[in-house]
Coordinates of C-alpha atoms in Angstrom, one line a residue:
X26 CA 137.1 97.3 57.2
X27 CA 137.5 97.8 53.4
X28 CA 136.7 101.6 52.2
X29 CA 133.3 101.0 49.7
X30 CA 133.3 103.3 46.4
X31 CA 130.1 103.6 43.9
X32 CA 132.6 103.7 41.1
X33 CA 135.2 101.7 39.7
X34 CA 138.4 101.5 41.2
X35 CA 141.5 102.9 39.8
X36 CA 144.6 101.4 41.3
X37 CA 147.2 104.6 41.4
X38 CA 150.6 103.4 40.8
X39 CA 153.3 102.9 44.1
X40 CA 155.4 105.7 42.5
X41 CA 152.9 107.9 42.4
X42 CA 151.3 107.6 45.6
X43 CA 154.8 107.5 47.3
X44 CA 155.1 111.2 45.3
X45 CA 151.8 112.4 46.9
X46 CA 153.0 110.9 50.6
X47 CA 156.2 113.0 50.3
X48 CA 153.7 116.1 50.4
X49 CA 152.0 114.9 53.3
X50 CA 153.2 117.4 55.1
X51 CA 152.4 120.5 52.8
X52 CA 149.0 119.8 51.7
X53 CA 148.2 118.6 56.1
X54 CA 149.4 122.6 56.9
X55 CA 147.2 124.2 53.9
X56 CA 144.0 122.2 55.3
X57 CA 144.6 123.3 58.9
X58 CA 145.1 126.9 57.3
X59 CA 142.0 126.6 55.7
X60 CA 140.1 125.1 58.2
X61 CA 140.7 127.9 61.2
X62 CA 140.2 131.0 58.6
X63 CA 136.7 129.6 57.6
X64 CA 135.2 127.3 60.9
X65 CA 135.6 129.3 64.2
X66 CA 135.4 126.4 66.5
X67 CA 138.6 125.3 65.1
X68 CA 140.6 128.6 65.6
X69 CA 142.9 128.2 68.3
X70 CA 146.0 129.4 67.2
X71 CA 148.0 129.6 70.6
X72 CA 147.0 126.0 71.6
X73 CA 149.8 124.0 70.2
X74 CA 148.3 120.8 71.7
X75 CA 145.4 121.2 70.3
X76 CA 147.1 122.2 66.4
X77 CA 149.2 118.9 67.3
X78 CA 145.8 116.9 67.2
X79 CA 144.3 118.6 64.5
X80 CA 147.5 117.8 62.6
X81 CA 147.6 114.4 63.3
X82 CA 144.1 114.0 62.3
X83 CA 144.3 115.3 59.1
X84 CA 147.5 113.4 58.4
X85 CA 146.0 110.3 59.1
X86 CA 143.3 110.8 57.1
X87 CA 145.1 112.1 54.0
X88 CA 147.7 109.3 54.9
X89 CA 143.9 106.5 54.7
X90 CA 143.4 107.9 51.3
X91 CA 146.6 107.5 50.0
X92 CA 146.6 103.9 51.2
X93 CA 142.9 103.3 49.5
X94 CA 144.0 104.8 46.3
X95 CA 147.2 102.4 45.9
X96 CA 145.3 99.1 47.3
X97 CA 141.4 99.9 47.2
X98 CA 141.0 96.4 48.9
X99 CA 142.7 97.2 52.0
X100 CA 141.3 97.4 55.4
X101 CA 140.9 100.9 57.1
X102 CA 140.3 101.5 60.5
X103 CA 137.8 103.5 61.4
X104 CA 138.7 104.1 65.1
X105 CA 140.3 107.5 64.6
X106 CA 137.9 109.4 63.0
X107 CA 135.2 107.6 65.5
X108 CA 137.5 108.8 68.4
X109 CA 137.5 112.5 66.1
X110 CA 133.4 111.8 66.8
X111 CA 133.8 111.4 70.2
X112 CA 135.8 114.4 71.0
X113 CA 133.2 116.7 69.3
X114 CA 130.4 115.3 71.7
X115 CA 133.1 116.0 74.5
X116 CA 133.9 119.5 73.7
X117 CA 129.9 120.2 73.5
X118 CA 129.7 120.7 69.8
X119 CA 127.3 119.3 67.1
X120 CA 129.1 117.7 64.2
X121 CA 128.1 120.3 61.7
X122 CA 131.8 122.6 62.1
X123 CA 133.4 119.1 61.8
X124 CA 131.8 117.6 58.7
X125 CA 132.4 121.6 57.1
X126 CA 136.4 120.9 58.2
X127 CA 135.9 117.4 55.7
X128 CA 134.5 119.1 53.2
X129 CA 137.5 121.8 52.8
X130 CA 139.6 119.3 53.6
X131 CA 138.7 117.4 50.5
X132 CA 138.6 120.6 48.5
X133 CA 141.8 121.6 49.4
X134 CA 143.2 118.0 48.4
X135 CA 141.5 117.6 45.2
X136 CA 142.4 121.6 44.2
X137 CA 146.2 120.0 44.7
X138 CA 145.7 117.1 42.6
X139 CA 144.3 119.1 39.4
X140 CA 147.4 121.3 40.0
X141 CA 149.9 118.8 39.7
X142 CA 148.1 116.2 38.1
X143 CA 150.1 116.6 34.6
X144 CA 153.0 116.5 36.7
X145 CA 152.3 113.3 37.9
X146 CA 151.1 112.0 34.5
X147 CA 147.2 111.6 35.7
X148 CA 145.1 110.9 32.3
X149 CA 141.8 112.9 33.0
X150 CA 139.9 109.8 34.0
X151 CA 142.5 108.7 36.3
X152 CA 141.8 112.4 37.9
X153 CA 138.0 112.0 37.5
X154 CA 138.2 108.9 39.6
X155 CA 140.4 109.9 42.2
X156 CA 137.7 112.9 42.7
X157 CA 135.5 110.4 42.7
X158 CA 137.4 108.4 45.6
X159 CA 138.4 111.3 47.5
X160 CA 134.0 112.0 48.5
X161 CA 133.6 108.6 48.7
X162 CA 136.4 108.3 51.5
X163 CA 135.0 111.9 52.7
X164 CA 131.3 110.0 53.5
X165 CA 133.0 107.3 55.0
X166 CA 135.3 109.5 57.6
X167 CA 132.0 111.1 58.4
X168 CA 130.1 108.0 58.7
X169 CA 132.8 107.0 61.1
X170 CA 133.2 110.3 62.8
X171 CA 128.8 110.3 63.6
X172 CA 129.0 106.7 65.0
X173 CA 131.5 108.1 67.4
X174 CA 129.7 111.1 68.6
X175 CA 126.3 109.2 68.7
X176 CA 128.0 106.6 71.1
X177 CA 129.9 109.3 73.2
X178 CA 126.3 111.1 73.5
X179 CA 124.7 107.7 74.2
X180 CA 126.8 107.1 77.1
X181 CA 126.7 110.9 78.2
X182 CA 122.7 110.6 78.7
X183 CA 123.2 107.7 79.8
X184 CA 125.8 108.7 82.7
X185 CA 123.3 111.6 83.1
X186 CA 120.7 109.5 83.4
X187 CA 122.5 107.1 85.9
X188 CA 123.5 110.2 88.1
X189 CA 119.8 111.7 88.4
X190 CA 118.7 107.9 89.4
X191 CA 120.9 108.1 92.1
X192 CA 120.4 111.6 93.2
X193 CA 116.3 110.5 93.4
X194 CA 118.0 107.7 95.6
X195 CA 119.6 110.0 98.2
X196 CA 116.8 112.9 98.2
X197 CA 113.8 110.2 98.9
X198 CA 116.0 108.0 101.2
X199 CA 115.1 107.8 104.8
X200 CA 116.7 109.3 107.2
X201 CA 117.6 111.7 104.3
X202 CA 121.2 111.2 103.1
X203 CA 123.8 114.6 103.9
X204 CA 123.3 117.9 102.1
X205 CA 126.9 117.4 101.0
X206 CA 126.8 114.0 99.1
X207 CA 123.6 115.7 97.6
X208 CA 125.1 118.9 96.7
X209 CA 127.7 116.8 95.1
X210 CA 125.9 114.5 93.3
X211 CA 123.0 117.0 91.7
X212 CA 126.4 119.2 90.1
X213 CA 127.4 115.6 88.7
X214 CA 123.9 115.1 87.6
X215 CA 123.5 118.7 86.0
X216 CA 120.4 119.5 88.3
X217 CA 119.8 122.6 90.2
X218 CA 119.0 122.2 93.7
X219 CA 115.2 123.6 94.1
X220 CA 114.6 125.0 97.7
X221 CA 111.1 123.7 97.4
X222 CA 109.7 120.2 96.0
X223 CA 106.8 118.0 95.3
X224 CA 106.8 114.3 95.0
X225 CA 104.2 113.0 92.4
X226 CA 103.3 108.8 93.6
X227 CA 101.4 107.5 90.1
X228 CA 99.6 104.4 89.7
X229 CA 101.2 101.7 88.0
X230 CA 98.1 99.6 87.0
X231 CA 99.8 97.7 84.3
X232 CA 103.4 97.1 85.9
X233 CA 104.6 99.5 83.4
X234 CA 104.2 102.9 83.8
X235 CA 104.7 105.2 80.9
X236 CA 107.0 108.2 81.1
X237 CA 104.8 111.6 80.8
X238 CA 106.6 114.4 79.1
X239 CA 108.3 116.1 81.5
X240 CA 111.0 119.4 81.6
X241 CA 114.1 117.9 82.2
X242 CA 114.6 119.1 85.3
X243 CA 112.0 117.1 86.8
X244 CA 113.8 113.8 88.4
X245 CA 111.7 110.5 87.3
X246 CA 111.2 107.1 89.4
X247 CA 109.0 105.0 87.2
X248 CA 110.7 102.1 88.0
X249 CA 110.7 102.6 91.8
X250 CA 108.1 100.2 93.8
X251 CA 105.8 103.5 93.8
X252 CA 107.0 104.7 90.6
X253 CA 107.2 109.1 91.2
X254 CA 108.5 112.3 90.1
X255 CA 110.1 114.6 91.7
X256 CA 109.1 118.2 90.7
X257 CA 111.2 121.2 91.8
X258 CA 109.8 124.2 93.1
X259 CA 106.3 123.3 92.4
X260 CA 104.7 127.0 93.3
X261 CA 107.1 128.6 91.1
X262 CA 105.4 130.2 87.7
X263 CA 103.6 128.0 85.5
X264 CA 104.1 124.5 87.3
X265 CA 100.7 124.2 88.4
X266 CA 99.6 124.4 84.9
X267 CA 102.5 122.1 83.2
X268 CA 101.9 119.3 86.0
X269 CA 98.0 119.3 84.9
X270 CA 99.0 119.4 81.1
X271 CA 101.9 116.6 81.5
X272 CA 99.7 114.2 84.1
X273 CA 96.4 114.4 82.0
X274 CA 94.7 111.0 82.1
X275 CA 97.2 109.3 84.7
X276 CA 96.2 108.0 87.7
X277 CA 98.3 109.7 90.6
X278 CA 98.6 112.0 93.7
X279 CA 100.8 115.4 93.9
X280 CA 102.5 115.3 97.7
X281 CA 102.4 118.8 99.4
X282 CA 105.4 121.3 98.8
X283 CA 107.8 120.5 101.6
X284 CA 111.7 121.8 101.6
X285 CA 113.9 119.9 99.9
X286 CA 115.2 117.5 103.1
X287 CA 111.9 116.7 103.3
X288 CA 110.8 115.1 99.9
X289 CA 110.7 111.5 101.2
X290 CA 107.3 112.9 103.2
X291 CA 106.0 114.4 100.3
X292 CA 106.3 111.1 98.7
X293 CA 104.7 109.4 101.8
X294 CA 102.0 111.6 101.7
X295 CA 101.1 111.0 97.8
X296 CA 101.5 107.1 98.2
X297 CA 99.0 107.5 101.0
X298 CA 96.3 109.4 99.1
X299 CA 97.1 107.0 95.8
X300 CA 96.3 104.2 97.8
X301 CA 93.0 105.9 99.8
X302 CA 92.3 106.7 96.1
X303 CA 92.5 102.8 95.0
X304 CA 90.3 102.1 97.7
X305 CA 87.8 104.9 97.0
X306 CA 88.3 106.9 99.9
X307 CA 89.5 109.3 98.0
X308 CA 88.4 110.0 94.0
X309 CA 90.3 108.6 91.2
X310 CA 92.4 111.1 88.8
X311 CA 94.9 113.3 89.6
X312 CA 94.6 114.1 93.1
X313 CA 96.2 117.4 95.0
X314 CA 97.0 115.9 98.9
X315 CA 96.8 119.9 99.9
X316 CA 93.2 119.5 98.8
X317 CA 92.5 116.3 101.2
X318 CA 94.9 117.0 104.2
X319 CA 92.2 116.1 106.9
X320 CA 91.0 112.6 105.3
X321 CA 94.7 111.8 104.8
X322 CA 95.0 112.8 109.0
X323 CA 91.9 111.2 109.5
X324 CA 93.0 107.8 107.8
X325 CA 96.7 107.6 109.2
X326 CA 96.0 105.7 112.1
X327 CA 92.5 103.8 111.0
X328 CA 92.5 101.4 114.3
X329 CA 92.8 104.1 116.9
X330 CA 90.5 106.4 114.6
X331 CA 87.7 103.2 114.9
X332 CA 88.7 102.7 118.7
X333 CA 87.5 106.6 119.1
X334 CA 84.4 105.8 117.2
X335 CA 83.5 103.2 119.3
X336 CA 83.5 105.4 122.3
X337 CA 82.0 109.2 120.9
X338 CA 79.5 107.2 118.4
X339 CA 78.0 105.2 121.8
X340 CA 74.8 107.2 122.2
X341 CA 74.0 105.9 117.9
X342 CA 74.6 102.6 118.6
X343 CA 71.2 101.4 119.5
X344 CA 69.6 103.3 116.7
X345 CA 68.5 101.6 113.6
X346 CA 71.2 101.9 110.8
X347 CA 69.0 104.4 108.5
X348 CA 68.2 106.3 111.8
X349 CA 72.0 106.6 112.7
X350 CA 73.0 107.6 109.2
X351 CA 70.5 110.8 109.2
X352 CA 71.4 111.7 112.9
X353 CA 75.8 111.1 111.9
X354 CA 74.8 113.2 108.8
X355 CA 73.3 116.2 110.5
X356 CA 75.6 116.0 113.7
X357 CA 78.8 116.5 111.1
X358 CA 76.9 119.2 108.7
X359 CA 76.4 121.0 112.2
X360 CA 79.6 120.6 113.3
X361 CA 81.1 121.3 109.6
X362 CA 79.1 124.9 109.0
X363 CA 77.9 125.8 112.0
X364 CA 75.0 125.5 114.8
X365 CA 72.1 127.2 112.6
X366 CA 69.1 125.0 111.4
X367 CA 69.1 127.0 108.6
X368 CA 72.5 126.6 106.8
X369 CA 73.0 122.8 108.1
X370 CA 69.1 122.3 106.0
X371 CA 70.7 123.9 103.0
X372 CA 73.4 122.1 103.5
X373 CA 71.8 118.4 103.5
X374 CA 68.9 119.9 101.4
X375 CA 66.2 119.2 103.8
X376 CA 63.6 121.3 105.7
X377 CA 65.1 123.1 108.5
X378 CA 62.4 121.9 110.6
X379 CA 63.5 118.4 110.0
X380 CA 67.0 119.4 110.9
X381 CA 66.0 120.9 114.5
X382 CA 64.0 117.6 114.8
X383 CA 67.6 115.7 114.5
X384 CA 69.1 118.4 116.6
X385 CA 66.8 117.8 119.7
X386 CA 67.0 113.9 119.1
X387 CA 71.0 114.6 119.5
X388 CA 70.6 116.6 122.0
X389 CA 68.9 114.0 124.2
X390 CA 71.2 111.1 123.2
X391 CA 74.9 112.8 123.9
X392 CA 73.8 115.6 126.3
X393 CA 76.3 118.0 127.7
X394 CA 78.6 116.3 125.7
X395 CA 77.9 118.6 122.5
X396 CA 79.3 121.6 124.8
X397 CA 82.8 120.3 125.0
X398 CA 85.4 121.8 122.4
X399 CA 87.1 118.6 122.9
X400 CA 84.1 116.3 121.7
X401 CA 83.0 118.2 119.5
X402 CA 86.9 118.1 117.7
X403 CA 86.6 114.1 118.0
X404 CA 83.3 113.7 117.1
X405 CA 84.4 115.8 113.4
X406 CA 87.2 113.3 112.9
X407 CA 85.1 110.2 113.4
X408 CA 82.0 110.9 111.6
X409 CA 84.5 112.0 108.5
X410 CA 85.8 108.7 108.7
X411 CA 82.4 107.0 109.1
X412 CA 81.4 109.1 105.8
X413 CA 84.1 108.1 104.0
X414 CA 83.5 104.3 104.8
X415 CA 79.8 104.6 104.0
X416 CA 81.2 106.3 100.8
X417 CA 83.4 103.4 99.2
X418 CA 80.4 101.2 100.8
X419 CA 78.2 103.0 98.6
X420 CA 80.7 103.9 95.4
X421 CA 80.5 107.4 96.2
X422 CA 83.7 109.6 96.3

């Protein structure tokens, strides 16, 4: 890689460039000098391995200038000065102290050259185009030195980002993976291990799923089968709130707190109200399972809940449909809020006369069935169901 210049070259002669590599050594100790008294980051004056590679890096690039000046048309390799890059990302710096360092380093060198350019028998545009050079070479070192740190951050994330994949992996597996390998893996991954968590399931109606803005400390499955999120200690201050914010308009369920062992069933539990919600059991949005925990008990097992409505719904069965739907309406408003005639009519907004009317009808049909805490319990769970059905029949949520 040749070094590029917006001016005209000068080609310094061998004898004086060999002059100017004798003092190599001189001009590499006043940089370093100058570059610990005026950048912080770069004062460590009892670290001689560290001086050592500070040295060595200013050497070689007073050492790629030198080489420029006496053949402009000769490759130079940026590796070092990529590798320079990369050690900034790795010591957790931005490359603001290191492109200051360049900059004194270059004043420093061309102070040096004014000082002994009659020595060396510089004509003043011989000097005006070495100053020239020397901030041309000082762009490309720092061109060099950001392509570095941008890769070394690339692949940083990226490992992050590989990590917290995995970690989602092992918290949502089942039977959930060791405490240990997790432990281990979340330090690696930079996440704090939450006591408490929710598993968001989000529908993927498209087959791509956009990413929501999320803190980073929520873990993100949108390529999963059910793509999810996994947010940490979802009571804590202010969750609530972000979770409504960062999910408006998506289509999704939030799983019920559960410890953090448990997060595979809070998953389970959203996937199982996002699909009731696809089918219009439950309504479309953003749904909260804490706020549909009986429907979600109600529809776990939906053969053995229709077995138990075949037996408690007996008495209805020879009704007409419109005649069952008025007495299953009342029975589970009575049932829901209470034996009065009263509150079950304000409930379904009719006459309380026409409510004790139902009332004596069911009364007749299931008998001393309506006394037994048992029935009465199975009798809830089935006409909920029945409601729901009659709901999605009906497009009613």
């Amino acid at each position: 890689m040749a070094i590029k210049s917006d001016t005209s070259e000068t080609r310094i002669s061998a004898d004086i460039v060999k002059t100017l590599r004798a003092g190599i050594g001189r001009i590499s100790a006043e940089v370093i000098a100058e570059i610990q008294a005026r950048i912080p980051e770069y004062a460590r004056p009892s670290d001689e391995v560290y001086i050592k590679v500070v040295r060595m890096a200013v050497e070689q690039a007073i050492d790629g200038f030198l080489d420029h000046i006496q053949d402009p048309a000769a490759p130079w390799d940026p590796e070092p000065f990529r590798m320079i890059g990369k050690g900034e990302a790795a010591e957790g710096r931005n490359l603001e102290p290191l492109q200051t360092a360049m900059r004194l380093g270059a004043r420093v060198g061309w102070r040096r050259l004014t000082e002994i350019a009659d020595t060396l028998g510089l004509s003043p545009q011989s000097l005006y185009d070495l100053g020239e050079a020397i901030f041309v070479y000082l762009d490309q070192l720092a061109d060099a030195a950001a392509e570095g740190f941008d890769e070394a951050r690339a692949h940083a994330a990226g490992e992050i980002e590989r990590r917290r994949n995995r970690l989602l992996d092992l918290l949502l597996s089942r039977p959930p993976a060791g405490a240990e390998a997790i432990s281990d893996l979340a330090k690696a991954a930079g996440w704090r291990l939450p006591k408490t968590v929710a598993c968001v399931a989000l529908d993927d109606q498209h087959g791509t799923c956009r990413s929501p803005a999320m803190p980073p400390d929520v873990l993100m499955g949108l390529d999963r089968a059910t793509p999810c999120l996994l947010i940490p200690d979802p009571n804590g201050p202010g969750q609530a709130r972000m979770l409504e914010s960062a999910l408006r308009g998506y289509l999704g369920a939030i799983g019920p707190p559960v410890p953090l062992p448990a997060a595979a069933a809070s998953l389970r539990w959203a996937a199982e109200a996002l699909e009731l919600s696809g089918r219009g059991v439950l309504p479309r949005g953003l749904l909260h399972c804490a706020d549909h925990m009986a429907t979600l008990v109600v529809f776990k097992d939906e053969e053995l809940v229709n077995a138990l409505a075949e037996v408690r719904l007996a008495p209805l069965a020879h009704l007409r449909p419109t005649q069952q739907d008025r007495l299953a309406e009342t029975l589970l408003a009575w049932l829901r809020y209470g034996r009065g005639a009263g509150e079950v009519a304000a409930r379904l907004h009719v006459h309380p006369q026409t409510v004790r009317y139902r009332l004596r009808q069911l009364e007749e049909l299931y008998g001393d069935q309506l006394a037994d805490p048992d029935v009465r319990f199975e009798l809830e769970i089935v006409l909920r169901a029945r409601r729901a059905a009659l709901n999605v029949i009906h497009g009613k949520v």
